[in-house]
CSV table of N, CA and C in Angstrom, one decimal:
chain,number,residue,atom,x,y,z
A,1257,GLU,N,-16.3,4.6,12.8
A,1257,GLU,CA,-15.7,5.4,11.7
A,1257,GLU,C,-14.5,4.6,11.1
A,1258,VAL,N,-14.5,4.5,9.8
A,1258,VAL,CA,-13.4,3.8,9.2
A,1258,VAL,C,-12.2,4.8,9.1
A,1259,GLN,N,-11.0,4.3,9.5
A,1259,GLN,CA,-9.8,5.1,9.3
A,1259,GLN,C,-8.7,4.2,8.8
A,1260,LEU,N,-8.0,4.8,7.9
A,1260,LEU,CA,-6.7,4.2,7.4
A,1260,LEU,C,-5.7,5.3,7.5
A,1261,VAL,N,-4.7,5.0,8.4
A,1261,VAL,CA,-3.7,6.0,8.7
A,1261,VAL,C,-2.3,5.6,8.2
A,1262,GLU,N,-1.8,6.3,7.2
A,1262,GLU,CA,-0.5,5.9,6.7
A,1262,GLU,C,0.6,6.6,7.4
A,1263,SER,N,1.8,6.0,7.4
A,1263,SER,CA,3.0,6.6,8.0
A,1263,SER,C,4.2,6.0,7.3
A,1264,GLY,N,5.3,6.7,7.4
A,1264,GLY,CA,6.6,6.1,7.0
A,1264,GLY,C,7.1,6.7,5.7
A,1265,GLY,N,6.4,7.6,5.1
A,1265,GLY,CA,6.9,8.2,3.9
A,1265,GLY,C,8.1,9.2,4.2
A,1266,GLY,N,8.7,9.7,3.1
A,1266,GLY,CA,9.8,10.6,3.3
A,1266,GLY,C,10.6,10.8,2.1
A,1267,LEU,N,11.8,11.4,2.3
A,1267,LEU,CA,12.7,11.7,1.2
A,1267,LEU,C,13.9,10.7,1.4
A,1268,VAL,N,14.2,10.0,0.3
A,1268,VAL,CA,15.3,9.0,0.4
A,1268,VAL,C,16.0,9.1,-0.9
A,1269,GLN,N,17.3,8.7,-0.8
A,1269,GLN,CA,18.1,8.6,-2.1
A,1269,GLN,C,17.8,7.4,-2.8
A,1270,ALA,N,18.0,7.4,-4.1
A,1270,ALA,CA,17.9,6.2,-5.0
A,1270,ALA,C,18.7,5.1,-4.4
A,1271,GLY,N,18.1,3.9,-4.4
A,1271,GLY,CA,18.7,2.7,-3.8
A,1271,GLY,C,18.4,2.5,-2.4
A,1272,GLY,N,17.8,3.5,-1.8
A,1272,GLY,CA,17.5,3.4,-0.3
A,1272,GLY,C,16.2,2.6,-0.1
A,1273,SER,N,15.8,2.6,1.2
A,1273,SER,CA,14.6,1.8,1.6
A,1273,SER,C,13.7,2.6,2.5
A,1274,LEU,N,12.4,2.2,2.5
A,1274,LEU,CA,11.5,2.8,3.4
A,1274,LEU,C,10.5,1.7,3.8
A,1275,ARG,N,9.8,1.9,4.9
A,1275,ARG,CA,8.8,1.0,5.3
A,1275,ARG,C,7.5,1.8,5.6
A,1276,LEU,N,6.5,1.6,4.8
A,1276,LEU,CA,5.2,2.3,5.0
A,1276,LEU,C,4.3,1.5,5.9
A,1277,SER,N,3.6,2.1,6.7
A,1277,SER,CA,2.6,1.5,7.6
A,1277,SER,C,1.2,2.0,7.4
A,1278,CYS,N,0.2,1.1,7.5
A,1278,CYS,CA,-1.2,1.5,7.4
A,1278,CYS,C,-1.9,0.9,8.5
A,1279,ALA,N,-2.3,1.8,9.5
A,1279,ALA,CA,-3.1,1.3,10.6
A,1279,ALA,C,-4.6,1.5,10.3
A,1280,ALA,N,-5.3,0.4,10.4
A,1280,ALA,CA,-6.7,0.4,10.0
A,1280,ALA,C,-7.6,0.2,11.3
A,1281,SER,N,-8.8,0.9,11.2
A,1281,SER,CA,-9.7,0.8,12.3
A,1281,SER,C,-11.1,1.0,11.7
A,1282,GLY,N,-12.1,0.6,12.5
A,1282,GLY,CA,-13.5,0.9,12.1
A,1282,GLY,C,-14.2,-0.1,11.2
A,1283,PHE,N,-13.5,-1.2,10.9
A,1283,PHE,CA,-14.1,-2.3,10.1
A,1283,PHE,C,-13.5,-3.6,10.5
A,1284,THR,N,-14.0,-4.7,10.0
A,1284,THR,CA,-13.5,-6.0,10.4
A,1284,THR,C,-12.3,-6.3,9.5
A,1285,PHE,N,-11.2,-6.1,10.0
A,1285,PHE,CA,-9.9,-6.2,9.2
A,1285,PHE,C,-9.8,-7.5,8.5
A,1286,ASP,N,-10.1,-8.6,9.1
A,1286,ASP,CA,-9.8,-9.9,8.6
A,1286,ASP,C,-10.6,-10.2,7.3
A,1287,ASP,N,-11.7,-9.4,7.1
A,1287,ASP,CA,-12.6,-9.6,6.0
A,1287,ASP,C,-12.2,-8.8,4.7
A,1288,TYR,N,-11.2,-8.0,4.9
A,1288,TYR,CA,-10.8,-7.1,3.8
A,1288,TYR,C,-9.5,-7.4,3.2
A,1289,ALA,N,-9.3,-6.9,2.0
A,1289,ALA,CA,-8.0,-6.9,1.3
A,1289,ALA,C,-7.5,-5.4,1.6
A,1290,ILE,N,-6.3,-5.3,1.9
A,1290,ILE,CA,-5.7,-4.0,2.2
A,1290,ILE,C,-4.6,-3.8,1.2
A,1291,GLY,N,-4.4,-2.6,0.7
A,1291,GLY,CA,-3.4,-2.4,-0.3
A,1291,GLY,C,-2.8,-1.0,-0.4
A,1292,TRP,N,-1.9,-0.9,-1.2
A,1292,TRP,CA,-1.2,0.4,-1.5
A,1292,TRP,C,-1.3,0.7,-2.9
A,1293,PHE,N,-1.7,2.0,-3.1
A,1293,PHE,CA,-1.8,2.6,-4.4
A,1293,PHE,C,-0.9,3.8,-4.4
A,1294,ARG,N,-0.5,4.2,-5.6
A,1294,ARG,CA,0.3,5.4,-5.6
A,1294,ARG,C,-0.1,6.3,-6.8
A,1295,GLN,N,0.2,7.6,-6.6
A,1295,GLN,CA,-0.1,8.5,-7.7
A,1295,GLN,C,1.0,9.5,-7.8
A,1296,ALA,N,1.7,9.5,-8.9
A,1296,ALA,CA,2.7,10.4,-9.2
A,1296,ALA,C,2.1,11.7,-9.9
A,1297,PRO,N,2.8,12.8,-9.8
A,1297,PRO,CA,2.3,14.0,-10.5
A,1297,PRO,C,2.0,13.8,-12.0
A,1298,GLY,N,0.8,14.1,-12.4
A,1298,GLY,CA,0.5,14.0,-13.8
A,1298,GLY,C,0.2,12.6,-14.3
A,1299,LYS,N,0.1,11.7,-13.4
A,1299,LYS,CA,-0.1,10.3,-13.7
A,1299,LYS,C,-1.4,9.8,-13.0
A,1300,GLU,N,-2.0,8.7,-13.5
A,1300,GLU,CA,-3.1,8.1,-12.9
A,1300,GLU,C,-2.7,7.3,-11.7
A,1301,ARG,N,-3.6,7.1,-10.8
A,1301,ARG,CA,-3.3,6.3,-9.6
A,1301,ARG,C,-3.2,4.9,-10.0
A,1302,GLU,N,-2.2,4.1,-9.5
A,1302,GLU,CA,-2.0,2.7,-9.8
A,1302,GLU,C,-1.9,1.9,-8.6
A,1303,GLY,N,-2.4,0.7,-8.7
A,1303,GLY,CA,-2.3,-0.3,-7.6
A,1303,GLY,C,-0.9,-0.8,-7.6
A,1304,VAL,N,-0.2,-0.7,-6.4
A,1304,VAL,CA,1.1,-1.2,-6.3
A,1304,VAL,C,1.2,-2.6,-5.7
A,1305,SER,N,0.5,-2.8,-4.6
A,1305,SER,CA,0.5,-4.1,-3.9
A,1305,SER,C,-0.6,-4.2,-3.0
A,1306,CYS,N,-1.3,-5.3,-3.0
A,1306,CYS,CA,-2.4,-5.5,-2.1
A,1306,CYS,C,-2.3,-6.9,-1.5
A,1307,ILE,N,-3.0,-7.1,-0.3
A,1307,ILE,CA,-2.9,-8.3,0.4
A,1307,ILE,C,-4.2,-8.7,1.0
A,1308,SER,N,-4.5,-10.0,0.9
A,1308,SER,CA,-5.7,-10.5,1.6
A,1308,SER,C,-5.4,-10.6,3.1
A,1309,SER,N,-6.2,-10.0,3.9
A,1309,SER,CA,-6.0,-10.1,5.4
A,1309,SER,C,-6.5,-11.5,5.8
A,1310,ARG,N,-7.2,-12.2,5.0
A,1310,ARG,CA,-7.7,-13.5,5.4
A,1310,ARG,C,-6.7,-14.6,5.3
A,1311,ASP,N,-5.9,-14.6,4.1
A,1311,ASP,CA,-5.0,-15.7,3.9
A,1311,ASP,C,-3.6,-15.2,3.5
A,1312,GLY,N,-3.4,-13.9,3.4
A,1312,GLY,CA,-2.0,-13.4,3.1
A,1312,GLY,C,-1.7,-13.4,1.6
A,1313,SER,N,-2.6,-13.8,0.8
A,1313,SER,CA,-2.3,-13.8,-0.6
A,1313,SER,C,-2.0,-12.4,-1.1
A,1314,ALA,N,-1.1,-12.2,-1.9
A,1314,ALA,CA,-0.7,-10.8,-2.3
A,1314,ALA,C,-0.5,-10.7,-3.8
A,1315,TYR,N,-0.6,-9.4,-4.2
A,1315,TYR,CA,-0.4,-9.0,-5.6
A,1315,TYR,C,0.6,-7.9,-5.6
A,1316,TYR,N,1.4,-7.9,-6.6
A,1316,TYR,CA,2.4,-6.9,-6.9
A,1316,TYR,C,2.3,-6.4,-8.3
A,1317,ALA,N,2.4,-5.1,-8.5
A,1317,ALA,CA,2.5,-4.6,-9.9
A,1317,ALA,C,3.9,-5.0,-10.4
A,1318,ASP,N,3.9,-5.2,-11.7
A,1318,ASP,CA,5.2,-5.6,-12.3
A,1318,ASP,C,6.3,-4.7,-12.0
A,1319,SER,N,6.0,-3.4,-11.9
A,1319,SER,CA,7.0,-2.4,-11.7
A,1319,SER,C,7.7,-2.5,-10.4
A,1320,VAL,N,7.1,-3.2,-9.4
A,1320,VAL,CA,7.7,-3.2,-8.1
A,1320,VAL,C,8.1,-4.6,-7.6
A,1321,LYS,N,7.8,-5.6,-8.5
A,1321,LYS,CA,8.1,-7.0,-8.1
A,1321,LYS,C,9.6,-7.2,-7.8
A,1322,GLY,N,9.9,-7.8,-6.7
A,1322,GLY,CA,11.3,-8.0,-6.3
A,1322,GLY,C,11.8,-6.9,-5.4
A,1323,ARG,N,11.1,-5.8,-5.4
A,1323,ARG,CA,11.6,-4.6,-4.6
A,1323,ARG,C,10.7,-4.3,-3.4
A,1324,PHE,N,9.4,-4.5,-3.6
A,1324,PHE,CA,8.4,-4.2,-2.6
A,1324,PHE,C,7.9,-5.5,-2.0
A,1325,THR,N,7.7,-5.4,-0.7
A,1325,THR,CA,7.1,-6.6,0.0
A,1325,THR,C,6.0,-6.1,0.9
A,1326,ILE,N,4.8,-6.6,0.8
A,1326,ILE,CA,3.6,-6.3,1.6
A,1326,ILE,C,3.4,-7.4,2.6
A,1327,SER,N,3.0,-6.9,3.8
A,1327,SER,CA,2.8,-7.9,4.9
A,1327,SER,C,1.6,-7.3,5.8
A,1328,SER,N,1.0,-8.2,6.5
A,1328,SER,CA,-0.1,-7.8,7.3
A,1328,SER,C,0.0,-8.4,8.7
A,1329,ASP,N,-0.2,-7.5,9.7
A,1329,ASP,CA,-0.2,-8.0,11.1
A,1329,ASP,C,-1.6,-7.8,11.6
A,1330,ASN,N,-2.3,-8.9,11.5
A,1330,ASN,CA,-3.8,-8.9,11.9
A,1330,ASN,C,-4.0,-8.6,13.4
A,1331,ALA,N,-3.0,-8.9,14.2
A,1331,ALA,CA,-3.2,-8.6,15.6
A,1331,ALA,C,-3.3,-7.1,15.9
A,1332,TYR,N,-2.6,-6.4,15.0
A,1332,TYR,CA,-2.6,-4.9,15.2
A,1332,TYR,C,-3.3,-4.2,14.1
A,1333,ASN,N,-4.1,-4.9,13.2
A,1333,ASN,CA,-4.8,-4.3,12.1
A,1333,ASN,C,-3.9,-3.4,11.3
A,1334,THR,N,-2.7,-3.8,11.0
A,1334,THR,CA,-1.8,-3.0,10.3
A,1334,THR,C,-1.2,-3.7,9.1
A,1335,VAL,N,-1.0,-3.0,8.0
A,1335,VAL,CA,-0.4,-3.5,6.8
A,1335,VAL,C,0.9,-2.7,6.6
A,1336,TYR,N,1.9,-3.4,6.2
A,1336,TYR,CA,3.2,-2.7,5.9
A,1336,TYR,C,3.6,-2.9,4.5
A,1337,LEU,N,4.3,-2.0,4.0
A,1337,LEU,CA,4.9,-2.1,2.7
A,1337,LEU,C,6.4,-1.8,2.8
A,1338,GLN,N,7.2,-2.8,2.7
A,1338,GLN,CA,8.7,-2.6,2.7
A,1338,GLN,C,9.1,-2.3,1.3
A,1339,ILE,N,9.8,-1.2,1.1
A,1339,ILE,CA,10.2,-0.7,-0.2
A,1339,ILE,C,11.7,-0.7,-0.2
A,1340,ASN,N,12.3,-1.5,-1.1
A,1340,ASN,CA,13.8,-1.5,-1.2
A,1340,ASN,C,14.2,-1.0,-2.6
A,1341,SER,N,15.4,-0.8,-2.8
A,1341,SER,CA,16.0,-0.4,-4.1
A,1341,SER,C,15.1,0.7,-4.7
A,1342,LEU,N,14.8,1.7,-4.0
A,1342,LEU,CA,14.0,2.8,-4.5
A,1342,LEU,C,14.6,3.5,-5.7
A,1343,LYS,N,13.7,3.8,-6.6
A,1343,LYS,CA,14.1,4.5,-7.8
A,1343,LYS,C,13.4,5.9,-7.9
A,1344,PRO,N,13.9,6.8,-8.6
A,1344,PRO,CA,13.2,8.1,-8.7
A,1344,PRO,C,11.8,8.0,-9.2
A,1345,GLU,N,11.6,7.0,-10.1
A,1345,GLU,CA,10.2,6.8,-10.6
A,1345,GLU,C,9.2,6.3,-9.6
A,1346,ASP,N,9.7,5.9,-8.4
A,1346,ASP,CA,8.8,5.5,-7.3
A,1346,ASP,C,8.2,6.7,-6.6
A,1347,THR,N,8.7,7.9,-6.9
A,1347,THR,CA,8.2,9.1,-6.3
A,1347,THR,C,6.7,9.3,-6.5
A,1348,ALA,N,6.0,9.4,-5.5
A,1348,ALA,CA,4.5,9.5,-5.6
A,1348,ALA,C,3.9,9.7,-4.2
A,1349,VAL,N,2.7,10.0,-4.2
A,1349,VAL,CA,1.9,9.9,-2.9
A,1349,VAL,C,1.4,8.4,-2.8
A,1350,TYR,N,1.6,7.8,-1.7
A,1350,TYR,CA,1.2,6.4,-1.5
A,1350,TYR,C,0.0,6.4,-0.6
A,1351,TYR,N,-1.0,5.7,-1.1
A,1351,TYR,CA,-2.3,5.7,-0.4
A,1351,TYR,C,-2.6,4.2,0.1
A,1352,CYS,N,-3.0,4.1,1.3
A,1352,CYS,CA,-3.5,2.8,1.8
A,1352,CYS,C,-5.0,2.8,1.5
A,1353,ALA,N,-5.5,1.6,1.1
A,1353,ALA,CA,-6.9,1.4,0.7
A,1353,ALA,C,-7.4,0.0,1.2
A,1354,ALA,N,-8.7,-0.1,1.4
A,1354,ALA,CA,-9.3,-1.3,1.9
A,1354,ALA,C,-10.4,-1.7,0.9
A,1355,ASP,N,-10.5,-3.0,0.6
A,1355,ASP,CA,-11.5,-3.5,-0.3
A,1355,ASP,C,-12.3,-4.5,0.4
A,1356,SER,N,-13.6,-4.3,0.5
A,1356,SER,CA,-14.5,-5.2,1.3
A,1356,SER,C,-14.7,-6.5,0.6
A,1357,SER,N,-14.5,-6.5,-0.7
A,1357,SER,CA,-14.7,-7.8,-1.4
A,1357,SER,C,-13.6,-8.8,-1.0
A,1358,GLY,N,-12.5,-8.4,-0.5
A,1358,GLY,CA,-11.5,-9.3,-0.1
A,1358,GLY,C,-10.5,-9.6,-1.3
A,1359,SER,N,-10.8,-9.0,-2.4
A,1359,SER,CA,-9.9,-9.2,-3.6
A,1359,SER,C,-8.6,-8.5,-3.4
A,1360,TYR,N,-7.5,-9.2,-3.6
A,1360,TYR,CA,-6.2,-8.6,-3.4
A,1360,TYR,C,-5.5,-8.2,-4.7
A,1361,TYR,N,-6.3,-8.0,-5.7
A,1361,TYR,CA,-5.7,-7.6,-7.0
A,1361,TYR,C,-5.7,-6.1,-7.3
A,1362,CYS,N,-5.9,-5.3,-6.2
A,1362,CYS,CA,-5.8,-3.9,-6.3
A,1362,CYS,C,-6.7,-3.3,-7.4
A,1363,HIS,N,-7.9,-3.9,-7.6
A,1363,HIS,CA,-8.8,-3.4,-8.6
A,1363,HIS,C,-9.7,-2.3,-8.1
A,1364,PHE,N,-10.0,-2.3,-6.8
A,1364,PHE,CA,-11.0,-1.4,-6.3
A,1364,PHE,C,-10.8,-1.2,-4.8
A,1365,ALA,N,-11.3,-0.1,-4.3
A,1365,ALA,CA,-11.2,0.1,-2.8
A,1365,ALA,C,-12.5,0.8,-2.3
A,1366,ASP,N,-12.9,0.4,-1.1
A,1366,ASP,CA,-14.0,1.1,-0.5
A,1366,ASP,C,-13.6,2.3,0.3
A,1367,TYR,N,-12.4,2.2,0.9
A,1367,TYR,CA,-11.9,3.2,1.8
A,1367,TYR,C,-10.5,3.6,1.5
A,1368,TRP,N,-10.2,4.8,1.7
A,1368,TRP,CA,-8.8,5.3,1.4
A,1368,TRP,C,-8.3,6.1,2.5
A,1369,GLY,N,-7.0,6.0,2.7
A,1369,GLY,CA,-6.3,6.9,3.6
A,1369,GLY,C,-5.9,8.2,3.0
A,1370,GLN,N,-5.3,9.1,3.7
A,1370,GLN,CA,-5.0,10.4,3.2
A,1370,GLN,C,-3.7,10.5,2.4
A,1371,GLY,N,-2.9,9.4,2.5
A,1371,GLY,CA,-1.7,9.4,1.7
A,1371,GLY,C,-0.5,9.8,2.4
A,1372,THR,N,0.7,9.3,2.0
A,1372,THR,CA,2.0,9.7,2.5
A,1372,THR,C,2.9,9.8,1.3
A,1373,GLN,N,3.7,10.9,1.4
A,1373,GLN,CA,4.6,11.2,0.2
A,1373,GLN,C,5.9,10.5,0.3
A,1374,VAL,N,6.2,9.9,-0.8
A,1374,VAL,CA,7.5,9.2,-0.9
A,1374,VAL,C,8.3,10.0,-2.1
A,1375,THR,N,9.4,10.5,-1.7
A,1375,THR,CA,10.2,11.2,-2.7
A,1375,THR,C,11.6,10.5,-2.8
A,1376,VAL,N,12.0,10.2,-4.0
A,1376,VAL,CA,13.3,9.5,-4.2
A,1376,VAL,C,14.2,10.4,-5.0
A,1377,SER,N,15.3,10.8,-4.5
A,1377,SER,CA,16.2,11.7,-5.2
A,1377,SER,C,17.3,10.8,-5.9
A,1378,SER,N,17.7,11.3,-7.1
A,1378,SER,CA,18.7,10.6,-7.9
A,1378,SER,C,20.1,11.0,-7.5
């Protein structure tokens, strides 16, 4: 059974930091791209950052470049998203997702986690 379990969300003040974790199981981790998407109230879900588990190549949405850092620990089948300089507009549910094509451009996902809430107060 495929599982993507997110953790690390919470309430933080603007300018603060969080680290989200996504623990994956039930598939061959090294063959997938793993990423983070987010959905704010009333908005469409958007790809934030994704990484190739095979070679570490990563994509970042323009809105998060320079503030978010994605990394992968293949030994533990876990992907992290370090979020710095948080802004109120980063408030959203953050979902971990896995793409079997290995594409790290956050275009598609075969599997999704349940999501973790990130709330940034001003």
